[in-house]
Amino acid sequence: MSGVTIKILAERLQLSTATISKALCDSHEISESTKKRVLDLARELDYVPNAYAGSLRRNKSKTIAVVIPEVADSFFSLALNGIEEAALEKGYHSLIYLTHEKLEREKTILKELTNGRVDGVIMSVTVETNCFDHIREFNRKLPIVFFDRVCDELDTAKVTTNDFECGYQATKHLIDAGCRKIVLLSISDNLSIISERGRGFKKAITDEGLDENDCRIIGCTEDATQNYHLLKNLMQGPDRPDGIIATVEKLTTEIYLVCQQQQISIPEALKVICFSNQPTAVILSPGLTTITQPAFEMGKKAATILLRSLKNNGLILREESVVIPSELIVRGSTQTCFNSNK
Amino acid sequence: MSGVTIKILAERLQLSTATISKALCDSHEISESTKKRVLDLARELDYVPNAYAGSLRRNKSKTIAVVIPEVADSFFSLALNGIEEAALEKGYHSLIYLTHEKLEREKTILKELTNGRVDGVIMSVTVETNCFDHIREFNRKLPIVFFDRVCDELDTAKVTTNDFECGYQATKHLIDAGCRKIVLLSISDNLSIISERGRGFKKAITDEGLDENDCRIIGCTEDATQNYHLLKNLMQGPDRPDGIIATVEKLTTEIYLVCQQQQISIPEALKVICFSNQPTAVILSPGLTTITQPAFEMGKKAATILLRSLKNNGLILREESVVIPSELIVRGSTQTCFNSNK
């Protein structure tokens, strides 16, 4: 909260607090010119209007916002279910805002949310989020809990999974299955989760003594067609990998499609592992080996931390952060070749 | 809008309009007992508070709500993108509310939304929605546009696809491919879209002269495990179908899984067609034949109709309803058997 009160506005404008209050309520007793002076100063000082401020103090909006990049990824749709389960239990509504992976929309949404519509925010940042001033600014007024894609510089709680270990484990799993030229497909240089998975990947490559020139991190985009062509070129090129780690679920379709079309057999010629919660992993042919994140639990935990803080004083400590481990689920797409019928 | 004004409240309570106004603004000039009388009557008469009413009249909240059952289904995640594209173009925010297919939550959300937080609503009802009083009640105050899962009794615009024709077309396609015992998997007796698809299914069965005792509509649930057992029993039973039409995307996983486990070959022993927008349809083995809905376009159209009405007087005519056709995309899962290598 900004700390600006009706009293401060009254002092600055040399008016009574009653006049300020009426002006803010758009009372007919106050002249238009006075109303304008009051509103202009209120805006300038970032005054949170009375009704909202009261509602905030008493946690009466009973609403939290969930700000996430998209819902097409099954991680986020499952996490939403966890968030809403926890919110419902405490009698809270949750509003969902989608940033569509755009930093500008993230900024607009957070700005819009300072108006008191919600009591706090649960968020996962966009692939474009490379500065955090807008989040820090927002966090001065309202509490935030991050989940999955976090902003480590902010002094608040984060609910994450063990991305570094999972990057390591996925890479080690491919090496154990015989891969020597492994590619990790990234979607952003900014995201905490992707850089952690990348660090785990590199560490496993070094630990296992593989040639670092044969193992690369390649950046994909938000565009399925672009990713398809990138993968097509990769699989036709001289440095064709024998193992792929996809850091996001949606790359699965393009990987399988390129292999189908180029008649590259999975897992014989290429082993594939994907960070994914998609239910169809099990019916793909071959079944897709996944690092499956505790999406529901992560959402539920983030909401629980936020709601507990709202019940108290709105203060959230960095120490409340939680790491919930993911699970490697081995299926046909990474089977070793002497036993590869599914 | 309810039509109850401050003047009406003043007359009923024998107070001045200024007193009512101050009481509603929680002014310190008004006694607690008077405030209580005013608020009680305001609640009873369903008075929309001043600030909100003003905001509604001027369309100042610049926010619309999207009330949908879930986001795990790719239809809804694509439709959301369409809605948000149209909203952004006109400078509107969209808030997403999930009902999780629960009628009670739908009622709570609509009630909550009458407080003036939004200017209008775009919605798709739950599988449980078998009465419409809560929607009708809401629609007296704020405009609604339905999409996909509509409530035909309400006098407003609906954006749908040609569900009847698609049910017919899917059934005819299976019959042409050689099926004689076709099952349509439903998820609700209430939903407009499912009953329309069912009508198309029955019409095609009759038109093509199939035995109606061999062709059935079977109800599935929201629970994946239950659906799995239902399908397992169906495929092991004496009335095993040779064709399945799944009216919702999520049934795909259980159908393919049961077939894998019982070694029932698709499309040789069972042909499958699904109402779905899932990108993975193309990489399943065999590829899944789909009725693909114009999800993005439907969402965008619904938002366009709502925003146009907000720009004018909030009035939406039934005549503004639009039907955007879906598309049958034939893949391996319905190929005829003399040519079935996908």
Short mmCIF file of N, CA and C in Angstrom, two decimals, chain A residues 184-264:
data_model
loop_
_atom_site.label_atom_id
_atom_site.label_comp_id
_atom_site.label_asym_id
_atom_site.label_seq_id
_atom_site.Cartn_x
_atom_site.Cartn_y
_atom_site.Cartn_z
N LEU A 184 19.80 -29.86 -26.01
CA LEU A 184 18.74 -29.37 -25.12
C LEU A 184 18.04 -28.22 -25.83
N LEU A 185 16.73 -28.36 -26.02
CA LEU A 185 15.96 -27.32 -26.70
C LEU A 185 15.41 -26.33 -25.67
N SER A 186 15.84 -25.09 -25.78
CA SER A 186 15.44 -24.03 -24.84
C SER A 186 14.34 -23.17 -25.48
N ILE A 187 13.67 -22.35 -24.69
CA ILE A 187 12.75 -21.37 -25.30
C ILE A 187 13.00 -19.95 -24.84
N SER A 188 13.99 -19.77 -23.97
CA SER A 188 14.23 -18.41 -23.50
C SER A 188 15.57 -18.36 -22.78
N ASP A 189 16.26 -17.23 -22.93
CA ASP A 189 17.49 -17.03 -22.17
C ASP A 189 17.21 -16.42 -20.80
N ASN A 190 15.97 -15.93 -20.63
CA ASN A 190 15.66 -15.20 -19.40
C ASN A 190 15.16 -16.09 -18.27
N LEU A 191 14.39 -17.12 -18.62
CA LEU A 191 13.66 -17.87 -17.61
C LEU A 191 14.56 -18.63 -16.65
N SER A 192 14.24 -18.47 -15.38
CA SER A 192 14.96 -19.18 -14.32
C SER A 192 14.92 -20.69 -14.55
N ILE A 193 13.76 -21.22 -14.87
CA ILE A 193 13.64 -22.68 -14.99
C ILE A 193 14.50 -23.22 -16.11
N ILE A 194 14.56 -22.49 -17.22
CA ILE A 194 15.30 -22.98 -18.38
C ILE A 194 16.80 -22.90 -18.10
N SER A 195 17.24 -21.81 -17.47
CA SER A 195 18.68 -21.71 -17.22
C SER A 195 19.12 -22.75 -16.18
N GLU A 196 18.26 -23.06 -15.22
CA GLU A 196 18.58 -24.11 -14.25
C GLU A 196 18.69 -25.48 -14.93
N ARG A 197 17.74 -25.77 -15.82
CA ARG A 197 17.79 -27.05 -16.54
C ARG A 197 19.05 -27.11 -17.40
N GLY A 198 19.39 -25.97 -18.00
CA GLY A 198 20.60 -25.88 -18.81
C GLY A 198 21.86 -26.12 -17.99
N ARG A 199 21.89 -25.58 -16.78
CA ARG A 199 23.05 -25.79 -15.90
C ARG A 199 23.19 -27.27 -15.56
N GLY A 200 22.07 -27.92 -15.28
CA GLY A 200 22.09 -29.35 -14.96
C GLY A 200 22.58 -30.17 -16.14
N PHE A 201 22.14 -29.78 -17.33
CA PHE A 201 22.55 -30.42 -18.58
C PHE A 201 24.06 -30.35 -18.73
N LYS A 202 24.61 -29.14 -18.59
CA LYS A 202 26.05 -28.95 -18.78
C LYS A 202 26.86 -29.72 -17.74
N LYS A 203 26.38 -29.71 -16.53
CA LYS A 203 27.09 -30.41 -15.45
C LYS A 203 27.15 -31.92 -15.74
N ALA A 204 26.04 -32.48 -16.21
CA ALA A 204 26.02 -33.92 -16.50
C ALA A 204 26.97 -34.26 -17.65
N ILE A 205 26.99 -33.39 -18.68
CA ILE A 205 27.90 -33.58 -19.82
C ILE A 205 29.35 -33.65 -19.32
N THR A 206 29.71 -32.69 -18.47
CA THR A 206 31.06 -32.65 -17.92
C THR A 206 31.34 -33.87 -17.04
N ASP A 207 30.45 -34.13 -16.11
CA ASP A 207 30.64 -35.25 -15.18
C ASP A 207 30.82 -36.58 -15.90
N GLU A 208 30.08 -36.74 -17.00
CA GLU A 208 30.13 -38.02 -17.72
C GLU A 208 31.22 -38.05 -18.79
N GLY A 209 31.95 -36.95 -18.91
CA GLY A 209 33.08 -36.90 -19.82
C GLY A 209 32.73 -36.88 -21.29
N LEU A 210 31.54 -36.35 -21.63
CA LEU A 210 31.19 -36.24 -23.05
C LEU A 210 31.87 -35.02 -23.66
N ASP A 211 32.03 -35.04 -24.98
CA ASP A 211 32.63 -33.92 -25.69
C ASP A 211 31.64 -32.75 -25.71
N GLU A 212 32.05 -31.64 -25.12
CA GLU A 212 31.13 -30.50 -25.02
C GLU A 212 30.75 -29.92 -26.38
N ASN A 213 31.59 -30.15 -27.38
CA ASN A 213 31.26 -29.65 -28.71
C ASN A 213 30.12 -30.43 -29.36
N ASP A 214 29.89 -31.63 -28.87
CA ASP A 214 28.81 -32.46 -29.43
C ASP A 214 27.46 -32.22 -28.76
N CYS A 215 27.50 -31.49 -27.64
CA CYS A 215 26.28 -31.31 -26.85
C CYS A 215 25.96 -29.82 -26.76
N ARG A 216 24.81 -29.44 -27.27
CA ARG A 216 24.50 -28.02 -27.39
C ARG A 216 23.15 -27.66 -26.81
N ILE A 217 23.02 -26.37 -26.48
CA ILE A 217 21.70 -25.82 -26.13
C ILE A 217 21.25 -25.00 -27.33
N ILE A 218 20.05 -25.30 -27.85
CA ILE A 218 19.54 -24.61 -29.03
C ILE A 218 18.24 -23.89 -28.66
N GLY A 219 18.14 -22.64 -29.08
CA GLY A 219 16.96 -21.84 -28.74
C GLY A 219 15.83 -22.03 -29.72
N CYS A 220 14.64 -22.36 -29.24
CA CYS A 220 13.44 -22.41 -30.06
C CYS A 220 12.63 -21.14 -29.84
N THR A 221 11.50 -21.04 -30.51
CA THR A 221 10.68 -19.83 -30.40
C THR A 221 9.28 -20.19 -29.94
N GLU A 222 8.40 -19.18 -29.95
CA GLU A 222 6.99 -19.41 -29.60
C GLU A 222 6.19 -19.90 -30.81
N ASP A 223 6.84 -19.97 -31.98
CA ASP A 223 6.13 -20.26 -33.22
C ASP A 223 6.37 -21.71 -33.65
N ALA A 224 5.29 -22.48 -33.74
CA ALA A 224 5.40 -23.91 -34.04
C ALA A 224 6.04 -24.16 -35.40
N THR A 225 5.69 -23.36 -36.40
CA THR A 225 6.23 -23.55 -37.75
C THR A 225 7.74 -23.29 -37.76
N GLN A 226 8.16 -22.22 -37.11
CA GLN A 226 9.60 -21.95 -37.01
C GLN A 226 10.33 -23.10 -36.33
N ASN A 227 9.75 -23.60 -35.25
CA ASN A 227 10.39 -24.70 -34.53
C ASN A 227 10.48 -25.96 -35.40
N TYR A 228 9.43 -26.18 -36.18
CA TYR A 228 9.43 -27.33 -37.08
C TYR A 228 10.61 -27.25 -38.06
N HIS A 229 10.81 -26.08 -38.66
CA HIS A 229 11.91 -25.93 -39.63
C HIS A 229 13.27 -26.03 -38.96
N LEU A 230 13.36 -25.47 -37.77
CA LEU A 230 14.61 -25.56 -37.01
C LEU A 230 14.96 -27.03 -36.75
N LEU A 231 13.97 -27.79 -36.33
CA LEU A 231 14.22 -29.21 -36.01
C LEU A 231 14.50 -30.02 -37.27
N LYS A 232 13.80 -29.67 -38.34
CA LYS A 232 14.01 -30.35 -39.61
C LYS A 232 15.46 -30.16 -40.06
N ASN A 233 15.93 -28.92 -40.01
CA ASN A 233 17.32 -28.64 -40.39
C ASN A 233 18.30 -29.35 -39.47
N LEU A 234 17.99 -29.33 -38.19
CA LEU A 234 18.86 -29.98 -37.20
C LEU A 234 19.01 -31.47 -37.52
N MET A 235 17.89 -32.12 -37.84
CA MET A 235 17.92 -33.57 -38.04
C MET A 235 18.46 -33.95 -39.42
N GLN A 236 18.50 -32.99 -40.36
CA GLN A 236 19.06 -33.26 -41.68
C GLN A 236 20.53 -32.87 -41.74
N GLY A 237 20.99 -32.09 -40.76
CA GLY A 237 22.33 -31.51 -40.82
C GLY A 237 23.42 -32.50 -40.43
N PRO A 238 24.66 -32.06 -40.54
CA PRO A 238 25.81 -32.91 -40.24
C PRO A 238 25.94 -33.22 -38.74
N ASP A 239 25.42 -32.33 -37.90
CA ASP A 239 25.55 -32.52 -36.45
C ASP A 239 24.29 -33.10 -35.83
N ARG A 240 23.66 -34.00 -36.56
CA ARG A 240 22.40 -34.56 -36.08
C ARG A 240 22.58 -35.20 -34.70
N PRO A 241 21.75 -34.81 -33.74
CA PRO A 241 21.88 -35.37 -32.39
C PRO A 241 21.33 -36.81 -32.33
N ASP A 242 21.76 -37.55 -31.30
CA ASP A 242 21.14 -38.86 -31.04
C ASP A 242 20.26 -38.82 -29.79
N GLY A 243 20.18 -37.62 -29.19
CA GLY A 243 19.29 -37.45 -28.03
C GLY A 243 18.79 -36.02 -27.96
N ILE A 244 17.51 -35.84 -27.63
CA ILE A 244 16.95 -34.50 -27.49
C ILE A 244 16.26 -34.38 -26.13
N ILE A 245 16.54 -33.26 -25.46
CA ILE A 245 15.80 -32.91 -24.25
C ILE A 245 14.99 -31.66 -24.57
N ALA A 246 13.66 -31.79 -24.53
CA ALA A 246 12.81 -30.63 -24.80
C ALA A 246 12.40 -30.02 -23.46
N THR A 247 12.71 -28.73 -23.27
CA THR A 247 12.41 -28.11 -21.98
C THR A 247 10.97 -27.65 -21.87
N VAL A 248 10.23 -27.68 -22.97
CA VAL A 248 8.78 -27.39 -22.88
C VAL A 248 7.98 -28.39 -23.70
N GLU A 249 6.80 -28.62 -23.20
CA GLU A 249 5.90 -29.65 -23.72
C GLU A 249 5.54 -29.50 -25.19
N LYS A 250 5.30 -28.24 -25.61
CA LYS A 250 4.76 -28.05 -26.95
C LYS A 250 5.73 -28.44 -28.05
N LEU A 251 7.03 -28.60 -27.73
CA LEU A 251 7.99 -29.00 -28.75
C LEU A 251 7.81 -30.47 -29.16
N THR A 252 7.09 -31.24 -28.33
CA THR A 252 6.88 -32.67 -28.62
C THR A 252 6.32 -32.91 -30.03
N THR A 253 5.27 -32.16 -30.37
CA THR A 253 4.61 -32.38 -31.65
C THR A 253 5.58 -32.23 -32.81
N GLU A 254 6.38 -31.17 -32.78
CA GLU A 254 7.30 -30.93 -33.90
C GLU A 254 8.42 -31.98 -33.93
N ILE A 255 8.90 -32.42 -32.79
CA ILE A 255 9.95 -33.45 -32.76
C ILE A 255 9.44 -34.75 -33.39
N TYR A 256 8.28 -35.21 -32.94
CA TYR A 256 7.73 -36.47 -33.47
C TYR A 256 7.40 -36.33 -34.96
N LEU A 257 6.90 -35.15 -35.34
CA LEU A 257 6.50 -34.92 -36.72
C LEU A 257 7.71 -34.99 -37.66
N VAL A 258 8.78 -34.32 -37.29
CA VAL A 258 9.99 -34.34 -38.11
C VAL A 258 10.53 -35.77 -38.21
N CYS A 259 10.52 -36.49 -37.12
CA CYS A 259 11.02 -37.88 -37.14
C CYS A 259 10.15 -38.76 -38.03
N GLN A 260 8.82 -38.60 -37.94
CA GLN A 260 7.90 -39.34 -38.81
C GLN A 260 8.23 -39.08 -40.27
N GLN A 261 8.38 -37.80 -40.59
CA GLN A 261 8.52 -37.42 -41.99
C GLN A 261 9.88 -37.79 -42.55
N GLN A 262 10.91 -37.75 -41.70
CA GLN A 262 12.25 -38.12 -42.18
C GLN A 262 12.55 -39.58 -41.89
N GLN A 263 11.55 -40.31 -41.44
CA GLN A 263 11.71 -41.72 -41.09
C GLN A 263 12.91 -41.97 -40.18
N ILE A 264 13.02 -41.10 -39.19
CA ILE A 264 14.02 -41.29 -38.14
C ILE A 264 13.32 -42.02 -37.00
#
